Amino acid sequence: MRYSDILIMPYENNLERNSVLSASVAKDRIITKFPQVNPLPLYNSIRTLYFSYRLKICKAVLVGDVAVGKSCLVNRFCHDVFNRDYKATIGVDFEVEKFSILSIPFNLQIWDTAGQERFKCIAASYYRGSNVVIVVFDMSDISSLTGVTQWKEDACQNASDPLVFLVGTKKDLLTDTSYGTVEKEAIAIAHEINAEFWAVSSKTGENVKEFFFRVVALTFDDAIQREAESMKTRAKQIGNDFIRIERKQDLYDKKESGFSKCC
Amino acid sequence: MEVVYPGHVKLTDKEKTNICYLSFPDSNSGCMGDTQFHFRIRRCPGRRSVVQAHTDYNKDCPAALQSVVLLSKLPFVTLYNYIVSVIAPEYFDNGEPCLEAACHDIDQWPDPCPGETLNLPIMGTVVQVRLPSRSDKVLTSPQIKNPSVPTMPANNILPSVSEVDVYSAFLPVLPHIQMLWELVLIGEPLVVMANSPTICSGTVQALVSTIWPFKYCMDFRPYFTIHDSEFREYTTKTQAPPAVILGVTNPFFAKTLQHWPHVLRIGELAVSSPKTINKLKKVGTIKTLDSKPGYPDKEASGGSECNALKRYLLELTQSFMIPLERYVASLMPLQRNISPHKGPPRLKSFDTEAFLKTIEHSGPQLTSGLKGDWIALYRRFFRSGNFEGWLRFRQEEVNQKLQALHLEVLCQADLLTWIQDKQEVEIVDLILRLREKLAKINENQLPVSNDMLSRLQHHHDMIVCSLPEDLQSVLKSNHGN
């Protein structure tokens, strides 16, 4: 549904050879297609960043009510399994997924938090420094949508301007008509919290991989832009006026259109 | 003790008492605010293994003195200190769920594997550490950590799991550093008196690290209190002081341990004189090397002070170690003495007098500018647990290597030709030796490739088949048992 804006990027072999990590990246974690933005200058700046080892870590947290299926979503993506028995998460589960984006190694930390009330008090330390906030709700239980705004606010409070996603789970349990109703409400809330809405099923695997790839691609893009911003500031501090900053600016101004766009 | 996580961990009452006493100040002397340190305790049920604990206590309000203790058998002092510094404030603010979550994080840590770089999630961040490996120790060229490029971006990169900042720890006693190195090397009883558990535990840890790559093989207690269950054992006056290093804060120890030969006072102790005193009390001189050169400040220009000090200590230790290693190498049997028809050769025994003879012409004086009585230092070292521990480790290592070499020879030998003119007794003897090898391989005591294993098994089967049938059945039934 949102592949229209995905571009095929040139695949550079010399990058691959220099990469320590890409060797250990699973074949199905290689991203060669990339959404949005003017590709070539972006790619050049990625190269620069890659060679200076300046890529930042990317931290994603999953939040949402008890038993909406946060852990199931992560387990489907990371281990391609689905367990129908419910097991409450203690504290936080942690995963690292390695990707190769345009043949550049990139790691996504996934922090799958517990929905239980008793772990609320420690949540702040787990949210700290998140780049991505994934708010999860159960589409078969519309009441789990009511807490979404609060979850988003709590999580974003301790993060620095993260990308936000709203994920509705258990899509397989819904009929087409009931899905239509839920989707409408979910999109409205997604707009409110400035998030991108995704409907997935961890049981069937529908949209799970697509969702996480979207997360990774956007986060990568975001990380590059932030890095470019900070390089700009650094260049300014040194007082090097030979670097034309304006040129980059209009390139990244398009960023906003990249997400917060719903189906 | 309020809570213990994880719940299935059983501590004996004695262990609990020790932990409780060790987690709090032993005296009223100047501990203000949060204090962090580590200690070691003996594990109870006969097992002498020692547990490291890392404590962070919150002393904002004396009525609510709280402490978080992390227990581990692994000596990763730096890592655990960091972990405790992350967990403790969360616990003081948010209580038990924080410990539950932290334990759950730790449950997800990968197994420690030497030489690997691990990413360890804890309380929302990832700590990256590289575990040290045996192959890190390079004897000929002292290598001090190059800040290498991290393979994966991480929030917190700890340069080492166990290395302590020797420079800050020894800053007050730098002029005595070489003497301290000697005392640690020869396993002398040594007590560090400081006014806070943080300082005494840091100093004790730094002391035992001075003789790296030697392992300090005796007991050491970075923080020791009058309530410790080994208090009597270690402070008795009826016997000579034990070969241990203790870190203490309670001024009471000044009296209890006054018969100890070496006392290192760091910083100002409560009650005593107002001036800062850093002195090493020595009863009976054991000085063997001229300590005049001391710590060469000029060398500090090469890098940071801490690295210069580490390099200095490493060079000192290596100067001492190289002759020992060289002598051990001379004890190796010759390659041509490894025969498939005999048992594996073993390392010849270490003859201290023969070793000391080699010192005259190729001793540490070659690599170290230090003059002094090296021989006397070696003699003291031979009597220490450090020598015993080092030698046992080297012997095991060499003997294992010899076993592997012997195995290789055995695999390549044409045993079937050899047995043609041999007596049955000799052949059976060979079979039993082969079986012993196979058993050892199966117990993972020998590092062998699968190819070698199958060849060895093949040899064994062929030789058994060459024997008369009645003997074969005896051997087979015997093998079954």
XYZ file of C-alpha atoms in Angstrom:
744
model
C 0.000 0.000 0.000
C 2.862 2.375 0.530
C 5.394 1.084 -1.915
C 4.700 3.835 -4.386
C 7.360 5.993 -2.832
C 10.014 3.339 -2.559
C 13.061 3.694 -4.739
C 15.593 1.156 -5.817
C 18.986 2.265 -4.661
C 22.331 1.524 -6.297
C 24.058 -1.391 -4.692
C 27.701 -0.708 -3.964
C 29.977 -3.640 -3.550
C 32.936 -1.865 -2.083
C 30.823 -0.895 0.892
C 29.889 -4.461 1.408
C 33.484 -5.543 1.497
C 34.387 -3.015 4.136
C 31.550 -3.955 6.349
C 32.223 -6.044 9.427
C 28.633 -6.541 10.277
C 26.834 -7.121 7.051
C 28.421 -10.550 6.849
C 26.374 -11.593 9.849
C 23.137 -10.058 8.658
C 20.429 -12.515 7.757
C 19.460 -12.518 4.096
C 15.934 -11.387 4.847
C 17.186 -8.310 6.705
C 18.783 -6.687 3.724
C 17.044 -3.557 2.583
C 17.882 -2.435 -0.892
C 14.786 -0.386 -1.437
C 14.342 2.871 0.303
C 11.389 5.139 0.778
C 11.136 8.848 -0.107
C 13.637 11.691 -0.311
C 16.027 12.657 -3.044
C 18.287 9.606 -3.139
C 21.684 10.598 -4.446
C 22.896 13.296 -2.045
C 21.346 11.281 0.752
C 23.297 8.267 -0.286
C 26.485 10.294 -0.371
C 25.956 11.522 3.132
C 25.237 7.992 4.280
C 28.548 6.949 2.842
C 30.334 9.686 4.693
C 28.646 8.707 7.913
C 29.340 5.085 7.405
C 33.013 5.587 6.847
C 33.339 7.809 9.862
C 31.449 5.254 11.999
C 29.094 7.913 13.088
C 25.850 6.025 12.783
C 23.944 6.203 15.995
C 22.145 3.347 17.673
C 18.496 3.110 17.014
C 16.231 2.288 19.893
C 12.609 1.296 19.486
C 10.208 0.772 22.401
C 6.910 -1.041 22.221
C 4.218 0.161 24.609
C 0.539 -0.570 25.113
C -2.010 -2.228 27.383
C -1.609 -5.698 28.885
C -2.003 -8.591 26.445
C -2.515 -6.563 23.285
C 0.205 -8.638 21.620
C 3.415 -6.612 21.862
C 5.624 -9.630 22.531
C 3.851 -11.681 19.859
C 4.575 -8.974 17.315
C 8.264 -8.942 18.215
C 8.502 -12.727 18.294
C 6.903 -13.025 14.878
C 9.353 -10.548 13.422
C 12.532 -11.617 15.221
C 12.034 -15.371 15.422
C 9.174 -15.972 13.013
C 7.172 -17.814 15.650
C 3.723 -17.401 17.096
C 2.783 -18.772 20.487
C -0.897 -18.657 21.332
C -0.260 -19.106 25.071
C -0.148 -15.801 26.883
C 2.950 -15.149 28.969
C 3.198 -11.775 30.669
C 6.436 -9.930 30.011
C 8.546 -9.271 33.090
C 10.030 -5.821 32.940
C 11.273 -5.585 29.380
C 12.362 -8.040 26.708
C 15.268 -7.037 24.568
C 16.163 -7.886 20.979
C 18.669 -6.566 18.499
C 17.971 -6.994 14.811
C 20.777 -6.448 12.361
C 19.929 -4.943 9.002
C 21.818 -4.060 5.942
C 20.319 -0.935 4.474
C 21.680 -0.007 1.080
C 24.536 -2.313 2.113
C 25.224 -0.302 5.240
C 24.977 -2.137 8.551
C 22.263 -0.854 10.832
C 21.034 -2.226 14.132
C 17.616 -1.862 15.619
C 17.244 -2.335 19.359
C 13.762 -3.508 20.210
C 12.650 -2.976 23.799
C 9.404 -4.830 24.363
C 7.986 -3.419 27.588
C 5.528 -4.994 30.014
C 1.997 -3.659 29.921
C 1.414 -4.466 33.571
C 0.684 -1.630 35.943
C 3.346 -2.687 38.461
C 6.122 -2.007 35.952
C 4.880 1.500 35.172
C 7.265 3.003 37.707
C 10.363 1.769 35.948
C 9.123 2.488 32.455
C 10.686 5.937 32.260
C 14.214 4.570 32.363
C 13.416 2.141 29.576
C 11.891 4.841 27.370
C 14.925 7.089 27.739
C 16.567 7.924 24.469
C 14.099 6.102 22.231
C 14.141 6.941 18.547
C 10.979 5.034 17.801
C 7.837 4.633 19.868
C 5.508 1.853 18.778
C 2.130 2.067 20.489
C 0.290 -1.235 20.213
C -3.424 -1.897 20.669
C -5.676 -4.896 20.166
C -8.048 -4.399 17.212
C -10.347 -7.114 18.551
C -10.696 -5.168 21.816
C -11.442 -1.575 20.911
C -11.125 -0.457 24.551
C -7.363 -0.915 24.266
C -7.382 2.043 21.876
C -8.414 4.445 24.620
C -5.083 4.198 26.444
C -3.057 4.835 23.308
C -2.693 8.593 23.701
C -1.462 8.232 27.279
C 1.033 5.508 26.318
C 2.360 7.703 23.545
C 2.747 10.683 25.828
C 4.498 8.704 28.567
C 6.898 7.151 26.117
C 7.657 10.359 24.245
C 8.296 12.314 27.417
C 11.589 10.544 27.918
C 12.523 10.254 24.281
C 13.866 12.954 22.039
C 11.445 13.644 19.223
C 10.851 10.005 18.279
C 9.034 8.577 15.284
C 5.662 7.273 16.411
C 3.758 4.293 15.058
C 0.329 3.052 16.012
C -0.027 -0.679 15.493
C -3.312 -2.568 15.663
C -2.775 -6.285 16.253
C -4.860 -9.467 15.848
C -6.136 -8.422 12.439
C -6.967 -12.072 11.710
C -9.720 -11.994 14.352
C -11.687 -9.254 12.575
C -14.272 -9.443 9.845
C -13.969 -6.984 6.984
C -16.811 -4.826 8.288
C -15.554 -4.651 11.863
C -12.069 -3.960 10.543
C -13.446 -0.997 8.648
C -14.867 0.527 11.828
C -11.724 -0.051 13.877
C -9.471 1.291 11.141
C -11.440 4.508 10.971
C -11.111 5.133 14.714
C -7.470 4.107 14.724
C -6.599 6.464 11.880
C -8.283 9.310 13.699
C -6.191 8.653 16.789
C -3.065 8.170 14.691
C -3.599 11.640 13.283
C -4.005 13.019 16.767
C -0.753 11.578 18.030
C 1.050 12.222 14.759
C 1.677 8.559 14.102
C 1.647 6.211 11.153
C -1.002 3.513 11.460
C -0.389 -0.144 10.657
C -2.718 -3.118 11.018
C -0.961 -6.443 11.489
C -1.511 -10.056 12.471
C 1.278 -11.792 14.351
C -0.597 -15.063 13.985
C -0.636 -15.057 10.193
C 2.372 -12.775 9.900
C 0.428 -10.313 7.771
C 2.220 -6.972 7.480
C 4.650 -7.746 10.314
C 7.849 -7.741 8.293
C 6.631 -4.860 6.145
C 5.918 -2.851 9.263
C 9.326 -3.348 10.835
C 11.094 -2.666 7.547
C 9.201 0.565 7.312
C 10.245 1.396 10.887
C 13.870 0.665 10.151
C 13.948 2.548 6.868
C 12.356 5.658 8.349
C 14.547 5.514 11.430
C 17.623 5.148 9.308
C 16.573 8.128 7.272
C 15.910 10.049 10.456
C 19.294 9.123 11.905
C 21.045 10.265 8.741
C 19.221 13.558 8.797
C 19.999 14.175 12.412
C 23.614 13.396 11.724
C 23.626 15.740 8.780
C 22.108 18.417 11.008
C 24.784 17.975 13.639
C 27.520 18.017 11.005
C 26.084 21.268 9.859
C 26.252 22.679 13.354
C 29.766 21.448 13.778
C 30.806 23.013 10.523
C 29.243 26.254 11.654
C 31.073 26.141 14.948
C 34.382 25.790 13.219
C 33.339 28.726 11.129
C 33.977 27.030 7.836
C 31.914 29.088 5.451
C 33.166 27.202 2.452
C 30.652 24.479 3.129
C 27.384 25.417 1.510
C 24.799 24.504 4.070
C 21.742 25.831 2.281
C 21.963 23.151 -0.333
C 21.375 20.425 2.235
C 18.592 22.218 3.976
C 16.019 22.092 1.241
C 16.915 18.472 0.695
C 15.831 17.446 4.157
C 12.898 19.731 4.515
C 10.839 17.145 2.754
C 11.211 14.851 5.715
C 7.893 15.730 7.288
C 5.965 14.254 4.422
C 7.599 10.905 5.008
C 5.476 9.723 7.859
C 2.315 10.623 9.750
C 0.653 9.593 6.589
C -2.048 6.993 6.938
C -3.534 4.442 4.644
C 17.555 -8.468 53.816
C 14.407 -7.191 52.197
C 14.377 -8.990 48.894
C 16.574 -11.400 46.982
C 16.378 -11.723 43.234
C 16.120 -14.083 41.435
C 13.857 -15.940 43.851
C 15.397 -19.382 43.419
C 18.773 -18.299 44.765
C 19.522 -19.830 48.125
C 21.887 -18.133 50.500
C 22.921 -19.658 53.800
C 22.345 -17.704 57.004
C 26.059 -17.165 57.338
C 26.289 -15.796 53.816
C 23.337 -13.543 54.478
C 24.883 -12.188 57.666
C 28.166 -11.537 55.906
C 26.474 -9.792 53.026
C 24.360 -7.647 55.328
C 27.299 -6.475 57.394
C 29.476 -5.900 54.355
C 26.853 -3.832 52.588
C 27.010 -1.037 55.085
C 29.634 1.180 56.619
C 31.777 -0.478 59.226
C 32.532 2.725 61.049
C 31.227 6.227 61.318
C 34.191 7.617 59.505
C 33.368 10.055 56.766
C 30.920 8.318 54.421
C 28.596 10.851 52.998
C 25.812 10.326 50.516
C 25.789 7.436 48.103
C 28.698 5.122 48.360
C 29.699 2.430 45.952
C 32.197 -0.349 46.480
C 32.677 -4.071 46.166
C 33.605 -6.924 48.470
C 34.234 -10.657 48.355
C 32.830 -13.384 50.547
C 33.498 -17.068 50.920
C 30.689 -19.305 49.776
C 29.445 -21.511 52.511
C 28.994 -25.196 51.852
C 32.644 -26.145 51.905
C 33.137 -24.752 48.439
C 35.832 -22.195 48.724
C 34.827 -20.261 45.709
C 34.425 -16.629 46.381
C 31.632 -14.356 45.404
C 32.099 -10.770 44.363
C 29.517 -8.329 45.465
C 29.025 -4.794 44.401
C 27.192 -2.478 46.653
C 25.671 0.886 46.294
C 24.151 2.329 49.383
C 22.084 5.360 49.796
C 22.850 7.350 52.862
C 20.821 10.461 52.328
C 18.789 9.657 55.344
C 20.484 7.522 58.019
C 17.172 6.131 59.202
C 16.533 4.662 55.795
C 19.945 3.283 54.972
C 19.376 1.096 51.957
C 21.739 -0.969 49.938
C 21.655 -2.811 46.627
C 24.101 -5.696 46.332
C 24.935 -7.532 43.139
C 26.457 -10.982 43.681
C 28.520 -12.773 41.082
C 31.206 -15.405 40.814
C 32.847 -13.622 37.910
C 35.489 -10.982 38.654
C 34.104 -8.332 36.317
C 34.568 -5.507 38.791
C 34.256 -2.613 36.390
C 31.200 -3.962 34.634
C 29.348 -4.807 37.833
C 30.166 -1.495 39.421
C 28.632 0.156 36.409
C 25.566 -2.089 36.489
C 24.995 -1.402 40.183
C 25.326 2.319 39.572
C 22.506 1.994 37.047
C 20.224 -0.258 39.085
C 20.630 1.198 42.580
C 19.209 4.698 41.988
C 16.243 3.161 40.177
C 15.642 0.830 43.081
C 15.876 3.594 45.656
C 13.276 5.535 43.661
C 10.958 2.802 42.446
C 11.427 -0.267 44.599
C 11.110 -3.910 43.783
C 9.778 -3.975 40.191
C 13.049 -2.376 39.187
C 15.038 -5.339 40.528
C 12.671 -7.732 38.824
C 13.107 -5.943 35.528
C 16.892 -5.668 35.955
C 17.164 -9.408 36.693
C 15.088 -10.087 33.638
C 17.447 -7.933 31.555
C 20.427 -9.836 32.939
C 18.704 -13.147 32.155
C 18.781 -12.121 28.522
C 22.536 -11.533 28.501
C 24.499 -13.822 26.225
C 26.886 -16.324 27.796
C 30.283 -14.863 28.613
C 32.765 -16.052 26.033
C 36.429 -14.981 26.194
C 37.443 -12.452 23.601
C 33.925 -11.617 22.541
C 32.266 -8.251 22.499
C 28.920 -8.459 24.229
C 25.950 -6.145 24.107
C 24.246 -6.246 27.464
C 20.821 -4.671 27.909
C 20.223 -3.115 31.306
C 17.475 -0.715 32.382
C 16.831 0.645 28.930
C 20.400 1.015 27.758
C 22.883 -1.318 26.197
C 26.323 -1.724 27.706
C 28.992 -2.923 25.374
C 31.969 -4.763 26.798
C 34.683 -6.952 25.444
C 35.578 -9.928 27.577
C 39.290 -10.454 28.002
C 40.826 -13.502 26.444
C 43.990 -15.468 27.127
C 45.325 -14.570 23.733
C 45.289 -10.922 24.826
C 48.404 -11.404 26.835
C 51.348 -10.666 24.657
C 54.561 -11.268 26.438
C 57.062 -9.729 24.100
C 55.416 -6.448 23.288
C 53.405 -4.941 26.089
C 50.067 -4.059 24.648
C 47.862 -1.632 26.380
C 44.416 -1.284 24.979
C 44.085 0.549 21.710
C 40.755 2.277 21.576
C 39.451 0.193 18.708
C 36.418 1.035 16.674
C 33.276 -0.481 18.181
C 31.673 -3.016 15.912
C 28.208 -1.824 16.782
C 27.079 1.511 18.057
C 26.088 1.274 21.704
C 25.006 3.616 24.429
C 27.768 2.772 26.813
C 31.047 1.246 25.894
C 33.062 0.007 28.827
C 36.712 -0.353 27.894
C 37.092 -3.379 30.125
C 35.078 -5.643 32.373
C 37.619 -5.906 35.118
C 40.358 -3.345 34.733
C 40.493 -0.794 37.477
C 41.890 2.677 37.296
C 45.255 1.882 38.841
C 46.473 5.420 38.526
C 43.823 7.027 40.705
C 43.970 4.137 43.128
C 47.729 4.439 43.563
C 48.068 8.186 43.243
C 48.613 8.670 46.979
C 51.277 5.958 47.135
C 52.980 6.226 43.749
C 56.507 6.491 45.159
C 55.989 3.075 46.760
C 54.454 1.400 43.753
C 57.346 -0.941 43.118
C 57.463 -2.120 46.689
C 53.717 -2.749 46.602
C 54.191 -4.759 43.438
C 56.801 -6.890 45.218
C 54.547 -7.448 48.222
C 51.662 -8.574 46.040
C 53.906 -10.755 43.906
C 55.340 -12.683 46.835
C 51.968 -12.889 48.551
C 52.734 -10.963 51.719
C 49.923 -10.190 54.152
C 48.862 -6.646 53.440
C 46.126 -4.488 54.858
C 44.809 -1.332 53.225
C 43.276 1.148 55.633
C 41.141 3.862 54.153
C 38.269 6.000 55.291
C 35.742 4.674 52.830
C 34.858 1.258 51.425
C 35.077 2.760 47.941
C 38.730 3.656 48.393
C 39.811 0.495 50.157
C 38.014 -1.817 47.726
C 39.387 0.086 44.736
C 42.910 0.008 46.120
C 42.807 -3.710 46.941
C 41.517 -4.456 43.455
C 44.259 -2.305 41.954
C 46.863 -4.102 44.080
C 45.945 -7.574 42.871
C 45.943 -6.301 39.299
C 49.538 -5.028 39.503
C 51.005 -8.471 38.870
C 48.937 -9.209 35.770
C 49.394 -11.395 33.684
C 50.168 -13.362 36.858
C 47.018 -14.239 38.678
C 46.883 -13.304 42.322
C 46.136 -16.724 43.818
C 45.514 -16.012 47.488
C 42.413 -14.632 49.115
C 41.799 -10.921 48.986
C 38.967 -8.948 50.499
C 38.459 -5.539 48.946
C 36.318 -4.642 51.944
C 36.567 -6.507 55.218
C 34.745 -5.748 58.439
C 34.927 -6.800 62.061
C 31.684 -8.726 61.561
C 33.060 -10.930 58.813
C 32.847 -14.637 59.554
C 36.568 -14.935 58.768
C 37.431 -12.132 61.170
C 38.949 -14.438 63.778
C 40.736 -16.574 61.255
C 42.384 -13.585 59.636
C 43.209 -11.535 62.690
C 44.499 -14.225 65.014
C 47.719 -13.426 66.791
C 48.574 -17.015 67.596
C 49.698 -17.689 64.049
C 51.600 -15.716 61.495
C 49.299 -13.374 59.563
C 47.643 -15.146 56.622
C 48.766 -14.408 53.070
C 45.796 -12.222 52.213
C 45.125 -8.648 51.233
C 42.420 -6.906 53.232
C 40.740 -3.574 52.718
C 39.339 -2.064 55.912
C 37.820 1.172 57.114
C 37.243 0.552 60.780
C 39.974 2.222 62.876
C 39.670 -0.738 65.220
C 41.769 -2.734 62.737
C 44.757 -0.493 63.360
C 45.004 -2.200 66.718
C 43.785 -5.667 65.728
C 46.214 -5.927 62.867
C 49.171 -4.158 64.418
C 51.183 -7.357 64.208
C 50.772 -7.399 60.430
C 53.968 -6.733 58.519
C 52.526 -4.323 55.954
C 49.921 -1.659 56.430
C 48.973 0.762 53.710
C 47.137 3.822 54.956
C 45.362 5.891 52.395
C 43.835 9.234 53.150
C 42.855 10.605 56.455
C 41.595 8.153 59.021
C 38.983 9.297 61.447
C 40.155 10.509 64.852
C 43.828 10.291 63.985
C 45.952 13.239 62.981
C 44.285 15.894 60.853
C 46.976 15.750 58.200
C 46.570 13.418 55.245
C 48.879 10.524 55.711
C 49.747 8.109 53.016
C 52.273 5.788 54.347
C 53.360 2.266 54.160
C 54.295 0.854 57.493
C 56.885 -1.799 57.225
C 57.828 -4.180 59.964
C 61.050 -5.981 59.108
C 62.481 -4.971 55.806
C 61.802 -7.231 52.922
C 63.044 -4.782 50.413
C 64.770 -6.754 47.746
C 65.030 -4.360 44.844
C 66.371 -0.859 44.928
C 63.190 1.082 44.923
C 64.950 4.305 44.061
C 63.866 4.486 40.426
C 60.320 4.154 41.635
C 57.689 5.200 39.219
C 59.194 6.924 36.213
C 57.106 10.064 35.800
C 58.857 11.048 32.619
C 57.408 8.133 30.751
C 53.980 9.552 31.285
C 54.466 11.615 28.166
C 53.713 8.550 26.001
C 50.047 8.440 26.911
C 47.762 9.083 29.812
C 49.195 8.625 33.268
C 47.082 5.537 33.808
C 48.411 3.829 30.705
C 51.969 4.775 31.587
C 51.544 3.252 35.009
C 49.973 0.121 33.577
C 52.801 -0.214 31.102
C 55.353 0.282 33.842
C 53.773 -2.469 35.945
C 53.366 -4.786 32.989
C 57.003 -4.370 32.010
C 58.063 -5.010 35.563
C 55.945 -8.160 35.750
C 57.125 -9.349 32.375
C 60.750 -8.818 33.277
C 60.087 -11.121 36.168
C 57.984 -13.564 34.208
C 60.020 -14.024 31.016
C 62.870 -15.970 32.681
C 60.267 -18.250 34.286
C 58.560 -18.846 30.971
C 61.856 -19.449 29.264
C 62.825 -21.990 31.898
C 59.473 -23.793 31.565
C 60.009 -23.954 27.807
C 63.318 -25.699 28.456
C 61.466 -28.344 30.452
C 59.431 -29.381 27.434
C 60.256 -32.849 26.124
C 61.674 -32.991 22.614
C 59.360 -33.594 19.711
C 61.251 -36.772 18.786
C 60.590 -38.176 22.245
C 56.879 -38.255 21.569
C 56.285 -41.865 20.621
C 53.040 -43.568 19.688
C 54.188 -46.657 21.532
C 54.647 -44.937 24.851
C 52.407 -42.797 26.993
C 52.315 -39.041 26.381
C 55.416 -37.272 27.669
C 55.039 -34.834 30.513
C 56.635 -31.568 31.431
C 59.759 -32.091 33.521
C 59.469 -30.835 37.073
C 60.397 -27.292 37.968
C 63.739 -27.220 39.784
C 63.989 -23.885 41.550
C 67.760 -24.103 42.062
C 68.354 -24.941 38.415
C 66.132 -22.035 37.482
C 68.019 -19.615 39.719
C 71.249 -20.628 37.975
C 69.798 -19.436 34.676
C 69.040 -16.073 36.260
C 72.720 -15.208 36.600
C 73.177 -14.830 32.858
C 69.670 -14.277 31.538
C 67.654 -12.832 34.382
C 65.271 -9.882 34.580
C 68.278 -7.530 34.644
C 68.323 -7.913 30.861
C 64.895 -6.424 30.359
C 64.565 -4.267 33.434
C 66.853 -1.446 34.399
C 66.260 -2.266 38.034
C 69.201 -3.455 40.066
C 68.729 -5.464 43.158
C 68.464 -8.890 44.579
C 66.251 -10.543 41.998
C 67.238 -13.982 43.251
C 65.913 -13.232 46.709
C 62.686 -12.006 45.148
C 62.335 -15.242 43.174
C 62.963 -17.265 46.325
C 60.187 -15.437 48.140
C 57.963 -15.869 45.123
C 58.566 -19.643 45.057
C 57.178 -19.878 48.570
C 53.990 -18.033 47.638
C 50.687 -19.266 46.391
C 51.163 -17.152 43.296
C 54.023 -19.344 42.135
C 52.108 -22.511 42.948
C 49.061 -21.268 41.059
C 51.071 -20.094 38.068
C 53.085 -23.324 37.853
C 50.025 -25.549 38.140
C 48.309 -23.623 35.411
C 51.347 -23.746 33.111
C 51.800 -27.472 33.753
C 48.193 -28.235 32.932
C 48.429 -26.138 29.828
C 51.660 -27.730 28.610
C 50.553 -31.249 29.470
C 47.359 -30.757 27.567
C 49.317 -29.573 24.586
C 51.595 -32.588 24.872
C 48.591 -34.877 25.029
C 47.305 -33.342 21.842
C 50.684 -33.696 20.113
C 50.915 -37.277 21.264
C 47.464 -37.928 19.931
C 48.451 -36.568 16.564
C 51.486 -38.843 16.457
C 49.291 -41.755 17.479
C 46.839 -41.076 14.679
C 49.538 -40.864 12.058
C 51.464 -43.930 13.212
C 51.149 -47.186 11.325
C 50.068 -49.170 14.347
C 49.011 -52.278 12.435
C 52.541 -52.803 11.110
C 53.965 -52.119 14.520
C 51.877 -54.748 16.289
C 52.822 -57.511 13.854
C 55.841 -58.643 15.817
C 54.546 -57.687 19.242
C 53.398 -59.784 22.154
C 49.707 -59.854 22.958
C 50.398 -58.084 26.243
C 51.902 -55.130 24.456
C 49.031 -54.978 21.999
C 46.445 -55.063 24.757
C 48.420 -52.353 26.483
C 48.203 -50.250 23.329
C 44.466 -50.860 23.071
C 43.950 -49.736 26.634
C 45.965 -46.583 25.957
C 43.845 -45.848 22.911
C 40.702 -46.336 24.940
C 41.968 -44.006 27.616
C 42.508 -41.375 24.933
C 39.074 -41.896 23.439
C 37.493 -41.602 26.857
C 39.339 -38.351 27.487
C 38.212 -36.979 24.163
C 34.639 -37.898 24.943
C 34.884 -36.056 28.254
C 36.033 -33.013 26.299
C 39.359 -32.947 28.051
C 41.290 -32.890 24.800
C 40.705 -30.559 21.893
C 40.478 -32.885 18.892
C 38.942 -32.629 15.458
C 36.248 -35.105 14.490
C 38.467 -36.402 11.729
C 41.184 -37.279 14.239
C 38.676 -38.886 16.538
C 37.317 -41.166 13.831
C 40.835 -42.109 12.752
C 41.711 -43.010 16.304
C 38.556 -45.066 16.654
C 39.418 -46.803 13.390
C 42.935 -47.647 14.646
C 41.437 -49.060 17.789
C 38.893 -51.225 15.962
C 41.469 -52.559 13.495
C 43.873 -53.545 16.239
C 41.157 -55.289 18.206
C 40.197 -57.230 15.065
C 43.771 -58.400 14.583
C 43.686 -60.263 17.874
C 42.542 -63.869 18.411
C 38.794 -64.168 18.782
C 38.695 -65.184 22.448
C 40.783 -62.163 23.368
C 38.560 -59.967 21.218
C 35.462 -61.004 23.122
C 37.199 -60.395 26.441
C 38.174 -56.907 25.289
C 34.723 -56.204 23.948
C 32.918 -57.255 27.100
C 35.471 -55.302 29.077
C 34.821 -52.240 26.941
C 31.122 -52.510 27.538
C 31.563 -52.028 31.236
